[in-house]
């Protein structure tokens, strides 16, 4: 399927969602943000995990700045809320999303990446929030999600000073969980998505929906929500079978990290 600068390919249990607007560095127009919303909202029921990447030399150059001038304050508010809805469809959609990052991951592109559940970056990746120098502010949920990855102090520095993080520093700061050689982010993301797709769906659901909410709750409520989620997950027949498989030596042990 191809809709408005985005492509969806389903390979078995994996959905591959690709921004396909390389001539504009995958800048996100209104049409594209709506297409992102629709794509994640309507993933086929057979899909268990998704990979999100961008065609061309850059993952995403952020907001399509050519559309900015047409908006007054009221339209700007609605525009930002449209982004929130679309990126919520990524974060709280049906399946975990692994972002495959390369080149520019800037502005709204970083906001989009931060709505994904795992980020894999190759060595060409760089991260920036040029909103600070363009006289604007983040509007795609970045002020909520990005500090949770790297802390408010780093985000403040990026927006005040225009600091750009390269791939290595970005991984250390917490933007990405994996740093891989140039040109291999997609392959690594696909490998991870295939692994994620094998988890019990309820475990993936708990990680996507319970964990971020628990992080918002006071400790006492967080512990209670955790107990509820744990009880629900454990009661699923699939969980019981997986535990039985381990006890009967049919399942893999945890291996030492290399
Ligand atoms: C764009 C955009 C865009 C490229 N909106 N058209 N984001 C930014 O401030 C980042 C702006 N972009 C850049 O800094 C650079 O384009 C890149 C570092 C991403 C890539 O550089 P490069 O040399 O590979 O490409 P280029 O020659 O700069 O751009 C190629 C074309 O894409 C060119 O158009 P052309 O018609 O002259 O060929 C660019 O104008 C166009 N292009 N980026 C529109 N962003 C929810 S609120 C979020 C707020 C934000 O995201 S603000 C940050 C916006």
PDB file of C-alpha atoms and ligand atoms in Angstrom:
ATOM      1  CA  UNK A   1       0.000   0.000   0.000  1.00  0.00           C
ATOM      2  CA  UNK A   2       1.253   3.529  -0.741  1.00  0.00           C
ATOM      3  CA  UNK A   3      -0.511   6.582   0.631  1.00  0.00           C
ATOM      4  CA  UNK A   4       0.786  10.120   0.543  1.00  0.00           C
ATOM      5  CA  UNK A   5       4.537   9.737   0.989  1.00  0.00           C
ATOM      6  CA  UNK A   6       4.324   6.677   3.213  1.00  0.00           C
ATOM      7  CA  UNK A   7       4.588   3.023   2.334  1.00  0.00           C
ATOM      8  CA  UNK A   8       3.342   0.008   4.243  1.00  0.00           C
ATOM      9  CA  UNK A   9       4.719  -3.433   3.480  1.00  0.00           C
ATOM     10  CA  UNK A  10       3.672  -6.458   5.491  1.00  0.00           C
ATOM     11  CA  UNK A  11       6.259  -9.264   5.715  1.00  0.00           C
ATOM     12  CA  UNK A  12       4.730 -12.068   7.758  1.00  0.00           C
ATOM     13  CA  UNK A  13       4.184 -10.719  11.270  1.00  0.00           C
ATOM     14  CA  UNK A  14       6.175  -7.535  10.622  1.00  0.00           C
ATOM     15  CA  UNK A  15       4.861  -4.261   9.190  1.00  0.00           C
ATOM     16  CA  UNK A  16       7.475  -2.105   7.500  1.00  0.00           C
ATOM     17  CA  UNK A  17       6.387   1.516   7.466  1.00  0.00           C
ATOM     18  CA  UNK A  18       8.586   3.793   5.384  1.00  0.00           C
ATOM     19  CA  UNK A  19       8.508   7.555   4.927  1.00  0.00           C
ATOM     20  CA  UNK A  20       8.915   7.946   1.175  1.00  0.00           C
ATOM     21  CA  UNK A  21       9.487  11.639   0.603  1.00  0.00           C
ATOM     22  CA  UNK A  22      13.271  11.691   0.163  1.00  0.00           C
ATOM     23  CA  UNK A  23      13.296  14.759  -2.110  1.00  0.00           C
ATOM     24  CA  UNK A  24      12.112  16.763   0.932  1.00  0.00           C
ATOM     25  CA  UNK A  25      14.199  14.700   3.367  1.00  0.00           C
ATOM     26  CA  UNK A  26      10.968  13.061   4.565  1.00  0.00           C
ATOM     27  CA  UNK A  27       9.728  16.373   5.990  1.00  0.00           C
ATOM     28  CA  UNK A  28       6.308  15.808   7.518  1.00  0.00           C
ATOM     29  CA  UNK A  29       3.494  17.722   5.825  1.00  0.00           C
ATOM     30  CA  UNK A  30      -0.056  17.752   7.188  1.00  0.00           C
ATOM     31  CA  UNK A  31      -0.945  15.042   4.691  1.00  0.00           C
ATOM     32  CA  UNK A  32       1.963  12.906   5.879  1.00  0.00           C
ATOM     33  CA  UNK A  33       1.163  13.283   9.579  1.00  0.00           C
ATOM     34  CA  UNK A  34      -2.389  12.129   8.852  1.00  0.00           C
ATOM     35  CA  UNK A  35      -1.058   9.231   6.807  1.00  0.00           C
ATOM     36  CA  UNK A  36       1.197   8.220   9.732  1.00  0.00           C
ATOM     37  CA  UNK A  37      -1.872   8.247  11.998  1.00  0.00           C
ATOM     38  CA  UNK A  38      -3.939   6.179   9.570  1.00  0.00           C
ATOM     39  CA  UNK A  39      -1.177   3.693   8.847  1.00  0.00           C
ATOM     40  CA  UNK A  40      -0.531   2.831  12.488  1.00  0.00           C
ATOM     41  CA  UNK A  41      -4.212   2.915  13.411  1.00  0.00           C
ATOM     42  CA  UNK A  42      -5.087   0.457  10.640  1.00  0.00           C
ATOM     43  CA  UNK A  43      -2.248  -2.063  10.776  1.00  0.00           C
ATOM     44  CA  UNK A  44      -3.546  -5.503   9.797  1.00  0.00           C
ATOM     45  CA  UNK A  45      -4.462  -7.754  12.737  1.00  0.00           C
ATOM     46  CA  UNK A  46      -1.801 -10.290  11.682  1.00  0.00           C
ATOM     47  CA  UNK A  47       1.010  -7.821  12.450  1.00  0.00           C
ATOM     48  CA  UNK A  48       2.927  -8.333  15.721  1.00  0.00           C
ATOM     49  CA  UNK A  49       5.660  -5.667  15.428  1.00  0.00           C
ATOM     50  CA  UNK A  50       6.583  -2.799  13.110  1.00  0.00           C
ATOM     51  CA  UNK A  51       9.723  -1.162  11.741  1.00  0.00           C
ATOM     52  CA  UNK A  52       9.657   2.534  10.874  1.00  0.00           C
ATOM     53  CA  UNK A  53      12.301   3.990   8.590  1.00  0.00           C
ATOM     54  CA  UNK A  54      12.853   6.726   6.045  1.00  0.00           C
ATOM     55  CA  UNK A  55      13.856   6.507   2.390  1.00  0.00           C
ATOM     56  CA  UNK A  56      16.951   8.344   1.197  1.00  0.00           C
ATOM     57  CA  UNK A  57      19.845   9.844   3.127  1.00  0.00           C
ATOM     58  CA  UNK A  58      17.852  11.028   6.131  1.00  0.00           C
ATOM     59  CA  UNK A  59      15.298   9.513   8.476  1.00  0.00           C
ATOM     60  CA  UNK A  60      13.271  12.722   8.761  1.00  0.00           C
ATOM     61  CA  UNK A  61      13.829  16.505   8.565  1.00  0.00           C
ATOM     62  CA  UNK A  62      10.876  17.243  10.860  1.00  0.00           C
ATOM     63  CA  UNK A  63       7.942  19.496  10.215  1.00  0.00           C
ATOM     64  CA  UNK A  64       7.423  20.585   6.607  1.00  0.00           C
ATOM     65  CA  UNK A  65       8.374  24.218   7.136  1.00  0.00           C
ATOM     66  CA  UNK A  66       6.785  25.292   3.856  1.00  0.00           C
ATOM     67  CA  UNK A  67       3.347  24.847   5.467  1.00  0.00           C
ATOM     68  CA  UNK A  68       4.112  26.793   8.649  1.00  0.00           C
ATOM     69  CA  UNK A  69       3.451  30.284   7.331  1.00  0.00           C
ATOM     70  CA  UNK A  70      -0.163  29.520   6.507  1.00  0.00           C
ATOM     71  CA  UNK A  71      -1.182  28.902  10.123  1.00  0.00           C
ATOM     72  CA  UNK A  72      -2.453  31.425  12.693  1.00  0.00           C
ATOM     73  CA  UNK A  73      -2.420  30.677  16.461  1.00  0.00           C
ATOM     74  CA  UNK A  74      -5.686  28.746  16.468  1.00  0.00           C
ATOM     75  CA  UNK A  75      -4.662  26.649  13.481  1.00  0.00           C
ATOM     76  CA  UNK A  76      -1.257  26.099  15.119  1.00  0.00           C
ATOM     77  CA  UNK A  77      -2.909  24.693  18.240  1.00  0.00           C
ATOM     78  CA  UNK A  78      -5.012  22.279  16.196  1.00  0.00           C
ATOM     79  CA  UNK A  79      -1.982  21.358  14.105  1.00  0.00           C
ATOM     80  CA  UNK A  80       0.009  20.434  17.190  1.00  0.00           C
ATOM     81  CA  UNK A  81      -2.906  18.401  18.542  1.00  0.00           C
ATOM     82  CA  UNK A  82      -3.068  16.587  15.174  1.00  0.00           C
ATOM     83  CA  UNK A  83       0.577  15.590  15.610  1.00  0.00           C
ATOM     84  CA  UNK A  84      -0.141  14.437  19.170  1.00  0.00           C
ATOM     85  CA  UNK A  85      -2.933  12.186  17.948  1.00  0.00           C
ATOM     86  CA  UNK A  86      -0.823  10.765  15.119  1.00  0.00           C
ATOM     87  CA  UNK A  87       2.214  10.047  17.300  1.00  0.00           C
ATOM     88  CA  UNK A  88      -0.044   8.537  19.968  1.00  0.00           C
ATOM     89  CA  UNK A  89      -1.149   6.107  17.256  1.00  0.00           C
ATOM     90  CA  UNK A  90       2.525   5.112  16.932  1.00  0.00           C
ATOM     91  CA  UNK A  91       3.220   4.854  20.673  1.00  0.00           C
ATOM     92  CA  UNK A  92      -0.119   3.397  21.752  1.00  0.00           C
ATOM     93  CA  UNK A  93      -0.958   1.562  18.542  1.00  0.00           C
ATOM     94  CA  UNK A  94      -1.474  -2.169  18.300  1.00  0.00           C
ATOM     95  CA  UNK A  95       2.197  -3.258  18.183  1.00  0.00           C
ATOM     96  CA  UNK A  96       5.695  -2.232  19.287  1.00  0.00           C
ATOM     97  CA  UNK A  97       7.499  -0.056  16.745  1.00  0.00           C
ATOM     98  CA  UNK A  98      11.255  -0.223  16.151  1.00  0.00           C
ATOM     99  CA  UNK A  99      12.662   2.930  14.547  1.00  0.00           C
ATOM    100  CA  UNK A 100      15.572   2.503  12.110  1.00  0.00           C
ATOM    101  CA  UNK A 101      17.421   5.822  12.173  1.00  0.00           C
ATOM    102  CA  UNK A 102      19.994   7.298   9.825  1.00  0.00           C
ATOM    103  CA  UNK A 103      21.055  10.781   8.763  1.00  0.00           C
ATOM    104  CA  UNK A 104      18.968  13.649  10.105  1.00  0.00           C
ATOM    105  CA  UNK A 105      16.622  12.840  12.974  1.00  0.00           C
ATOM    106  CA  UNK A 106      15.653  16.407  13.654  1.00  0.00           C
ATOM    107  CA  UNK A 107      12.754  18.439  14.977  1.00  0.00           C
ATOM    108  CA  UNK A 108       9.519  16.590  14.366  1.00  0.00           C
ATOM    109  CA  UNK A 109      11.606  13.673  13.054  1.00  0.00           C
ATOM    110  CA  UNK A 110      13.061  13.286  16.535  1.00  0.00           C
ATOM    111  CA  UNK A 111       9.565  13.637  17.993  1.00  0.00           C
ATOM    112  CA  UNK A 112       8.421  10.809  15.724  1.00  0.00           C
ATOM    113  CA  UNK A 113      11.409   8.644  16.649  1.00  0.00           C
ATOM    114  CA  UNK A 114      10.754   9.266  20.336  1.00  0.00           C
ATOM    115  CA  UNK A 115       7.202   7.903  19.980  1.00  0.00           C
ATOM    116  CA  UNK A 116       8.653   4.535  18.892  1.00  0.00           C
ATOM    117  CA  UNK A 117       9.446   1.824  21.418  1.00  0.00           C
ATOM    118  CA  UNK A 118      13.029   0.967  20.431  1.00  0.00           C
ATOM    119  CA  UNK A 119      15.436   3.075  18.383  1.00  0.00           C
ATOM    120  CA  UNK A 120      18.271   1.651  16.281  1.00  0.00           C
ATOM    121  CA  UNK A 121      20.656   4.254  14.852  1.00  0.00           C
ATOM    122  CA  UNK A 122      23.405   3.835  12.300  1.00  0.00           C
ATOM    123  CA  UNK A 123      26.657   5.790  12.405  1.00  0.00           C
ATOM    124  CA  UNK A 124      25.370   8.481  10.018  1.00  0.00           C
ATOM    125  CA  UNK A 125      22.630   9.525  12.443  1.00  0.00           C
ATOM    126  CA  UNK A 126      22.510  12.994  13.966  1.00  0.00           C
ATOM    127  CA  UNK A 127      19.957  14.492  16.309  1.00  0.00           C
ATOM    128  CA  UNK A 128      18.904  18.129  16.624  1.00  0.00           C
ATOM    129  CA  UNK A 129      16.013  20.333  17.646  1.00  0.00           C
ATOM    130  CA  UNK A 130      16.317  23.289  15.245  1.00  0.00           C
ATOM    131  CA  UNK A 131      12.991  24.658  16.506  1.00  0.00           C
ATOM    132  CA  UNK A 132      15.053  26.825  18.858  1.00  0.00           C
ATOM    133  CA  UNK A 133      16.770  28.617  15.979  1.00  0.00           C
ATOM    134  CA  UNK A 134      13.646  28.740  13.774  1.00  0.00           C
ATOM    135  CA  UNK A 135      11.790  30.772  16.397  1.00  0.00           C
ATOM    136  CA  UNK A 136       9.295  28.030  17.163  1.00  0.00           C
ATOM    137  CA  UNK A 137       8.806  25.291  19.766  1.00  0.00           C
ATOM    138  CA  UNK A 138       8.335  21.561  19.581  1.00  0.00           C
ATOM    139  CA  UNK A 139       4.708  20.683  18.849  1.00  0.00           C
ATOM    140  CA  UNK A 140       4.666  16.948  18.209  1.00  0.00           C
ATOM    141  CA  UNK A 141       4.904  15.762  21.793  1.00  0.00           C
ATOM    142  CA  UNK A 142       8.648  16.346  22.002  1.00  0.00           C
ATOM    143  CA  UNK A 143       8.532  18.287  25.255  1.00  0.00           C
ATOM    144  CA  UNK A 144       6.909  15.268  26.889  1.00  0.00           C
ATOM    145  CA  UNK A 145       8.731  12.380  25.213  1.00  0.00           C
ATOM    146  CA  UNK A 146      12.259  13.670  24.559  1.00  0.00           C
ATOM    147  CA  UNK A 147      13.107  14.571  28.197  1.00  0.00           C
ATOM    148  CA  UNK A 148      12.107  11.015  29.084  1.00  0.00           C
ATOM    149  CA  UNK A 149      14.836   9.740  26.789  1.00  0.00           C
ATOM    150  CA  UNK A 150      17.647  12.199  27.478  1.00  0.00           C
ATOM    151  CA  UNK A 151      16.511  14.411  30.386  1.00  0.00           C
ATOM    152  CA  UNK A 152      15.162  17.960  30.351  1.00  0.00           C
ATOM    153  CA  UNK A 153      18.630  19.523  30.788  1.00  0.00           C
ATOM    154  CA  UNK A 154      19.946  18.028  27.527  1.00  0.00           C
ATOM    155  CA  UNK A 155      16.829  18.985  25.624  1.00  0.00           C
ATOM    156  CA  UNK A 156      17.000  22.545  26.968  1.00  0.00           C
ATOM    157  CA  UNK A 157      20.645  22.767  25.882  1.00  0.00           C
ATOM    158  CA  UNK A 158      19.800  21.446  22.391  1.00  0.00           C
ATOM    159  CA  UNK A 159      17.046  23.992  21.865  1.00  0.00           C
ATOM    160  CA  UNK A 160      18.880  26.930  23.418  1.00  0.00           C
ATOM    161  CA  UNK A 161      22.256  26.388  21.764  1.00  0.00           C
ATOM    162  CA  UNK A 162      21.401  24.446  18.617  1.00  0.00           C
ATOM    163  CA  UNK A 163      23.605  21.578  19.780  1.00  0.00           C
ATOM    164  CA  UNK A 164      23.683  18.622  17.395  1.00  0.00           C
ATOM    165  CA  UNK A 165      24.420  15.128  18.738  1.00  0.00           C
ATOM    166  CA  UNK A 166      26.276  12.691  16.525  1.00  0.00           C
ATOM    167  CA  UNK A 167      25.399   8.997  16.524  1.00  0.00           C
ATOM    168  CA  UNK A 168      27.854   7.992  19.271  1.00  0.00           C
ATOM    169  CA  UNK A 169      27.013  10.837  21.639  1.00  0.00           C
ATOM    170  CA  UNK A 170      23.332  10.352  20.835  1.00  0.00           C
ATOM    171  CA  UNK A 171      23.449   6.730  21.887  1.00  0.00           C
ATOM    172  CA  UNK A 172      25.245   7.637  25.113  1.00  0.00           C
ATOM    173  CA  UNK A 173      22.692  10.380  25.818  1.00  0.00           C
ATOM    174  CA  UNK A 174      19.824   7.905  25.421  1.00  0.00           C
ATOM    175  CA  UNK A 175      18.304   8.699  22.026  1.00  0.00           C
ATOM    176  CA  UNK A 176      18.992   5.213  20.671  1.00  0.00           C
ATOM    177  CA  UNK A 177      19.310   1.816  22.324  1.00  0.00           C
ATOM    178  CA  UNK A 178      21.424   0.365  19.493  1.00  0.00           C
ATOM    179  CA  UNK A 179      24.231   1.887  17.433  1.00  0.00           C
ATOM    180  CA  UNK A 180      25.135  -0.060  14.276  1.00  0.00           C
ATOM    181  CA  UNK A 181      27.409   0.440  11.245  1.00  0.00           C
ATOM    182  CA  UNK A 182      26.231   2.817   8.529  1.00  0.00           C
ATOM    183  CA  UNK A 183      23.554   1.343   6.306  1.00  0.00           C
ATOM    184  CA  UNK A 184      22.557  -1.464   8.681  1.00  0.00           C
ATOM    185  CA  UNK A 185      19.931   0.160  10.921  1.00  0.00           C
ATOM    186  CA  UNK A 186      17.025  -1.281   8.947  1.00  0.00           C
ATOM    187  CA  UNK A 187      18.394  -4.844   9.055  1.00  0.00           C
ATOM    188  CA  UNK A 188      19.011  -4.621  12.793  1.00  0.00           C
ATOM    189  CA  UNK A 189      15.562  -3.111  13.384  1.00  0.00           C
ATOM    190  CA  UNK A 190      13.968  -5.920  11.374  1.00  0.00           C
ATOM    191  CA  UNK A 191      15.908  -8.539  13.345  1.00  0.00           C
ATOM    192  CA  UNK A 192      14.707  -6.964  16.613  1.00  0.00           C
ATOM    193  CA  UNK A 193      11.126  -6.686  15.331  1.00  0.00           C
ATOM    194  CA  UNK A 194      11.149 -10.398  14.498  1.00  0.00           C
ATOM    195  CA  UNK A 195      12.270 -11.143  18.047  1.00  0.00           C
ATOM    196  CA  UNK A 196       9.643  -8.796  19.527  1.00  0.00           C
ATOM    197  CA  UNK A 197       6.936 -10.426  17.381  1.00  0.00           C
ATOM    198  CA  UNK A 198       7.591 -13.738  19.137  1.00  0.00           C
ATOM    199  CA  UNK A 199       6.684 -12.374  22.574  1.00  0.00           C
ATOM    200  CA  UNK A 200       3.286 -13.058  24.051  1.00  0.00           C
ATOM    201  CA  UNK A 201       1.053 -10.250  22.682  1.00  0.00           C
ATOM    202  CA  UNK A 202      -0.115  -9.441  26.210  1.00  0.00           C
ATOM    203  CA  UNK A 203       3.473  -8.890  27.380  1.00  0.00           C
ATOM    204  CA  UNK A 204       4.054  -6.485  24.483  1.00  0.00           C
ATOM    205  CA  UNK A 205       0.774  -4.777  25.295  1.00  0.00           C
ATOM    206  CA  UNK A 206       1.817  -4.357  28.940  1.00  0.00           C
ATOM    207  CA  UNK A 207       5.153  -2.843  27.917  1.00  0.00           C
ATOM    208  CA  UNK A 208       3.510  -0.410  25.519  1.00  0.00           C
ATOM    209  CA  UNK A 209       0.512   0.584  27.587  1.00  0.00           C
ATOM    210  CA  UNK A 210       1.213  -0.120  31.262  1.00  0.00           C
ATOM    211  CA  UNK A 211       4.888   0.832  31.565  1.00  0.00           C
ATOM    212  CA  UNK A 212       4.600   4.473  30.391  1.00  0.00           C
ATOM    213  CA  UNK A 213       1.518   4.973  32.556  1.00  0.00           C
ATOM    214  CA  UNK A 214       3.220   3.477  35.603  1.00  0.00           C
ATOM    215  CA  UNK A 215       6.088   5.903  35.003  1.00  0.00           C
ATOM    216  CA  UNK A 216       3.556   8.745  35.406  1.00  0.00           C
ATOM    217  CA  UNK A 217       2.074   7.405  38.622  1.00  0.00           C
ATOM    218  CA  UNK A 218       3.176   7.933  42.218  1.00  0.00           C
ATOM    219  CA  UNK A 219       5.085   4.849  43.430  1.00  0.00           C
ATOM    220  CA  UNK A 220       2.191   3.425  45.445  1.00  0.00           C
ATOM    221  CA  UNK A 221      -0.206   3.579  42.475  1.00  0.00           C
ATOM    222  CA  UNK A 222       2.528   2.335  40.161  1.00  0.00           C
ATOM    223  CA  UNK A 223       3.061  -0.756  42.298  1.00  0.00           C
ATOM    224  CA  UNK A 224      -0.672  -1.426  42.277  1.00  0.00           C
ATOM    225  CA  UNK A 225      -0.981  -1.006  38.491  1.00  0.00           C
ATOM    226  CA  UNK A 226       2.026  -3.288  38.095  1.00  0.00           C
ATOM    227  CA  UNK A 227       0.381  -5.952  40.261  1.00  0.00           C
ATOM    228  CA  UNK A 228      -2.808  -5.800  38.189  1.00  0.00           C
ATOM    229  CA  UNK A 229      -0.913  -6.017  34.900  1.00  0.00           C
ATOM    230  CA  UNK A 230       1.281  -8.846  36.200  1.00  0.00           C
ATOM    231  CA  UNK A 231      -1.768 -10.821  37.326  1.00  0.00           C
ATOM    232  CA  UNK A 232      -3.508 -10.377  33.968  1.00  0.00           C
ATOM    233  CA  UNK A 233      -0.397 -11.332  31.985  1.00  0.00           C
ATOM    234  CA  UNK A 234       0.315 -14.396  34.132  1.00  0.00           C
ATOM    235  CA  UNK A 235      -3.232 -15.688  33.811  1.00  0.00           C
ATOM    236  CA  UNK A 236      -3.045 -15.941  30.008  1.00  0.00           C
ATOM    237  CA  UNK A 237      -2.760 -19.556  28.741  1.00  0.00           C
ATOM    238  CA  UNK A 238       0.201 -18.492  26.608  1.00  0.00           C
ATOM    239  CA  UNK A 239       2.137 -17.371  29.698  1.00  0.00           C
ATOM    240  CA  UNK A 240       1.425 -20.650  31.448  1.00  0.00           C
ATOM    241  CA  UNK A 241       2.613 -22.633  28.433  1.00  0.00           C
ATOM    242  CA  UNK A 242       5.816 -20.572  28.117  1.00  0.00           C
ATOM    243  CA  UNK A 243       6.672 -21.081  31.800  1.00  0.00           C
ATOM    244  CA  UNK A 244       5.896 -24.814  31.521  1.00  0.00           C
ATOM    245  CA  UNK A 245       8.173 -25.016  28.466  1.00  0.00           C
ATOM    246  CA  UNK A 246      11.057 -23.616  30.513  1.00  0.00           C
ATOM    247  CA  UNK A 247      10.436 -25.945  33.448  1.00  0.00           C
ATOM    248  CA  UNK A 248      10.302 -28.919  31.058  1.00  0.00           C
ATOM    249  CA  UNK A 249      13.571 -27.749  29.449  1.00  0.00           C
ATOM    250  CA  UNK A 250      11.922 -27.040  26.106  1.00  0.00           C
ATOM    251  CA  UNK A 251      12.662 -23.296  26.175  1.00  0.00           C
ATOM    252  CA  UNK A 252      15.913 -21.336  25.774  1.00  0.00           C
ATOM    253  CA  UNK A 253      17.871 -20.313  28.851  1.00  0.00           C
ATOM    254  CA  UNK A 254      19.019 -16.726  29.197  1.00  0.00           C
ATOM    255  CA  UNK A 255      22.483 -16.577  27.615  1.00  0.00           C
ATOM    256  CA  UNK A 256      25.403 -14.481  28.815  1.00  0.00           C
ATOM    257  CA  UNK A 257      25.827 -11.172  26.972  1.00  0.00           C
ATOM    258  CA  UNK A 258      28.708 -11.295  24.462  1.00  0.00           C
TER     259      UNK A 258
HETATM  260  C1  LIG B   1      12.461  20.767   3.759  1.00  0.00           C
HETATM  261  C2  LIG B   1      12.721  20.472   5.100  1.00  0.00           C
HETATM  262  C3  LIG B   1      11.713  20.807   6.034  1.00  0.00           C
HETATM  263  C4  LIG B   1      14.414  19.826   3.957  1.00  0.00           C
HETATM  264  N1  LIG B   1      10.597  21.391   5.584  1.00  0.00           N
HETATM  265  N2  LIG B   1      11.334  21.342   3.359  1.00  0.00           N
HETATM  266  N3  LIG B   1      13.289  21.036  10.476  1.00  0.00           N
HETATM  267  C5  LIG B   1      14.420  21.703  10.214  1.00  0.00           C
HETATM  268  O1  LIG B   1      14.617  22.852  10.548  1.00  0.00           O
HETATM  269  C6  LIG B   1      15.430  20.962   9.388  1.00  0.00           C
HETATM  270  C7  LIG B   1      15.543  21.584   8.015  1.00  0.00           C
HETATM  271  N4  LIG B   1      16.296  20.751   7.089  1.00  0.00           N
HETATM  272  C8  LIG B   1      17.657  20.709   7.121  1.00  0.00           C
HETATM  273  O2  LIG B   1      18.325  21.238   7.987  1.00  0.00           O
HETATM  274  C9  LIG B   1      18.301  19.936   6.010  1.00  0.00           C
HETATM  275  O3  LIG B   1      17.404  19.878   4.914  1.00  0.00           O
HETATM  276  C10 LIG B   1      18.725  18.489   6.383  1.00  0.00           C
HETATM  277  C11 LIG B   1      19.916  18.522   7.340  1.00  0.00           C
HETATM  278  C12 LIG B   1      17.581  17.705   6.983  1.00  0.00           C
HETATM  279  C13 LIG B   1      19.137  17.730   5.089  1.00  0.00           C
HETATM  280  O4  LIG B   1      20.122  18.504   4.378  1.00  0.00           O
HETATM  281  P1  LIG B   1      20.398  18.176   2.830  1.00  0.00           P
HETATM  282  O5  LIG B   1      21.547  19.051   2.409  1.00  0.00           O
HETATM  283  O6  LIG B   1      20.507  16.719   2.625  1.00  0.00           O
HETATM  284  O7  LIG B   1      19.045  18.604   2.050  1.00  0.00           O
HETATM  285  P2  LIG B   1      18.530  20.075   1.636  1.00  0.00           P
HETATM  286  O8  LIG B   1      19.182  20.487   0.354  1.00  0.00           O
HETATM  287  O9  LIG B   1      18.613  21.032   2.765  1.00  0.00           O
HETATM  288  O10 LIG B   1      16.971  19.807   1.406  1.00  0.00           O
HETATM  289  C14 LIG B   1      16.494  19.128   0.257  1.00  0.00           C
HETATM  290  C15 LIG B   1      15.093  19.640  -0.006  1.00  0.00           C
HETATM  291  O11 LIG B   1      14.261  19.326   1.086  1.00  0.00           O
HETATM  292  C16 LIG B   1      15.055  21.174  -0.118  1.00  0.00           C
HETATM  293  O12 LIG B   1      13.998  21.500  -0.998  1.00  0.00           O
HETATM  294  P3  LIG B   1      14.303  21.920  -2.536  1.00  0.00           P
HETATM  295  O13 LIG B   1      12.938  22.207  -3.096  1.00  0.00           O
HETATM  296  O14 LIG B   1      15.214  23.103  -2.459  1.00  0.00           O
HETATM  297  O15 LIG B   1      14.967  20.713  -3.151  1.00  0.00           O
HETATM  298  C17 LIG B   1      14.658  21.603   1.264  1.00  0.00           C
HETATM  299  O16 LIG B   1      14.024  22.861   1.315  1.00  0.00           O
HETATM  300  C18 LIG B   1      13.675  20.503   1.638  1.00  0.00           C
HETATM  301  N5  LIG B   1      13.554  20.365   3.067  1.00  0.00           N
HETATM  302  N6  LIG B   1      13.935  19.895   5.189  1.00  0.00           N
HETATM  303  C19 LIG B   1      10.424  21.660   4.285  1.00  0.00           C
HETATM  304  N7  LIG B   1      11.852  20.530   7.327  1.00  0.00           N
HETATM  305  C20 LIG B   1       5.354  19.279  15.177  1.00  0.00           C
HETATM  306  S1  LIG B   1       6.333  20.601  15.255  1.00  0.00           S
HETATM  307  C21 LIG B   1       7.894  20.121  14.714  1.00  0.00           C
HETATM  308  C22 LIG B   1       8.724  21.322  14.520  1.00  0.00           C
HETATM  309  C23 LIG B   1       9.892  21.032  13.648  1.00  0.00           C
HETATM  310  O17 LIG B   1      10.109  19.937  13.187  1.00  0.00           O
HETATM  311  S2  LIG B   1      10.916  22.348  13.343  1.00  0.00           S
HETATM  312  C24 LIG B   1      12.313  21.660  12.574  1.00  0.00           C
HETATM  313  C25 LIG B   1      12.143  21.631  11.088  1.00  0.00           C
END
